[in-house]
XYZ file of C-alpha atoms in Angstrom:
106
model
C -31.109 -14.698 19.080
C -30.693 -14.634 22.786
C -26.906 -16.626 22.528
C -26.120 -15.019 19.115
C -26.990 -11.535 20.950
C -24.715 -12.680 24.212
C -21.550 -14.206 21.960
C -21.958 -10.589 19.748
C -21.995 -8.869 22.807
C -19.043 -10.135 24.244
C -16.972 -9.641 20.853
C -17.991 -6.168 20.973
C -16.649 -6.125 24.651
C -13.431 -7.178 23.229
C -13.117 -5.058 20.736
C -14.137 -1.518 22.614
C -10.340 -0.576 22.619
C -9.964 -1.026 19.414
C -13.356 0.688 18.402
C -12.752 3.753 20.642
C -8.927 3.752 18.847
C -10.784 3.768 15.437
C -13.308 6.375 15.957
C -10.653 9.242 15.549
C -10.458 10.683 12.291
C -6.712 11.741 13.077
C -5.947 8.353 13.428
C -7.963 6.925 10.731
C -5.371 9.146 8.683
C -2.288 7.976 10.064
C -3.966 3.783 9.547
C -4.594 5.421 5.916
C -1.185 7.027 5.367
C 0.577 4.020 6.847
C -1.686 1.674 4.605
C -0.817 3.592 1.477
C 3.408 3.217 2.471
C 3.262 -0.270 3.435
C 5.550 -1.120 0.337
C 8.579 1.369 2.371
C 8.477 -1.045 5.198
C 7.428 1.751 7.374
C 7.228 5.948 8.040
C 8.815 8.276 10.148
C 7.195 10.553 12.397
C 8.854 13.551 9.655
C 7.433 11.839 6.550
C 3.543 10.810 8.646
C 4.098 15.014 9.992
C 4.247 16.012 6.186
C 1.657 13.967 4.921
C -0.981 14.531 7.671
C -0.259 18.104 8.227
C -0.097 17.953 12.364
C 2.567 18.669 14.887
C 5.002 16.567 15.728
C 3.758 16.341 19.150
C 0.128 15.745 18.386
C 1.436 12.834 16.328
C 3.527 11.221 18.651
C 0.680 11.204 21.055
C -1.843 9.386 18.410
C 1.050 6.961 17.408
C 1.201 6.515 21.011
C -1.946 5.684 21.262
C -1.939 3.336 17.827
C 0.977 1.558 18.871
C -1.032 0.520 23.023
C -3.621 -0.586 20.814
C -1.709 -2.768 18.574
C -2.846 -1.394 15.564
C 0.917 0.306 14.913
C 3.937 -1.416 15.593
C 7.534 0.036 15.520
C 10.906 -0.854 14.271
C 14.184 0.226 14.895
C 16.941 1.470 12.389
C 19.915 2.477 14.265
C 18.943 5.704 15.618
C 15.598 6.079 12.993
C 11.881 4.531 14.207
C 9.656 3.498 11.535
C 6.192 3.167 12.242
C 3.873 0.768 9.789
C 0.674 -0.974 10.080
C 0.161 -3.790 12.268
C -2.730 -5.950 10.659
C -2.109 -8.865 12.425
C -2.757 -7.722 15.911
C -4.808 -9.634 17.915
C -7.040 -6.793 18.373
C -7.259 -6.237 14.279
C -7.846 -10.051 14.285
C -10.493 -9.624 17.137
C -12.657 -7.093 15.607
C -12.715 -9.213 11.736
C -13.812 -11.855 13.737
C -16.004 -9.494 15.193
C -17.449 -8.452 11.609
C -17.492 -11.744 10.403
C -19.823 -13.382 13.051
C -22.133 -10.091 12.195
C -22.019 -11.020 8.607
C -22.777 -14.814 9.794
C -26.265 -13.439 11.321
C -27.753 -12.121 8.082
């Protein structure tokens, strides 16, 4: 178990930023909202504010954290910004890999 533990510890260390980001309930709500609306190609800040019921300032703060971690992406259409769930980012992939390794230990 020593090598497995070291390997998993390394994986956890790599995933620490995304695990920290995902620990916040407001950011979880943003992720769930974006997930529910994936077919729309993204959501604008105003739409997210209406759905999640937090201030624009607070939402922008959480979106910045999610973007910096790679969980959320943004695309521009003219002057409009659309936020979307970026489930193919390196950090999300690392998290999936971590849980697959944990599952393999069983």
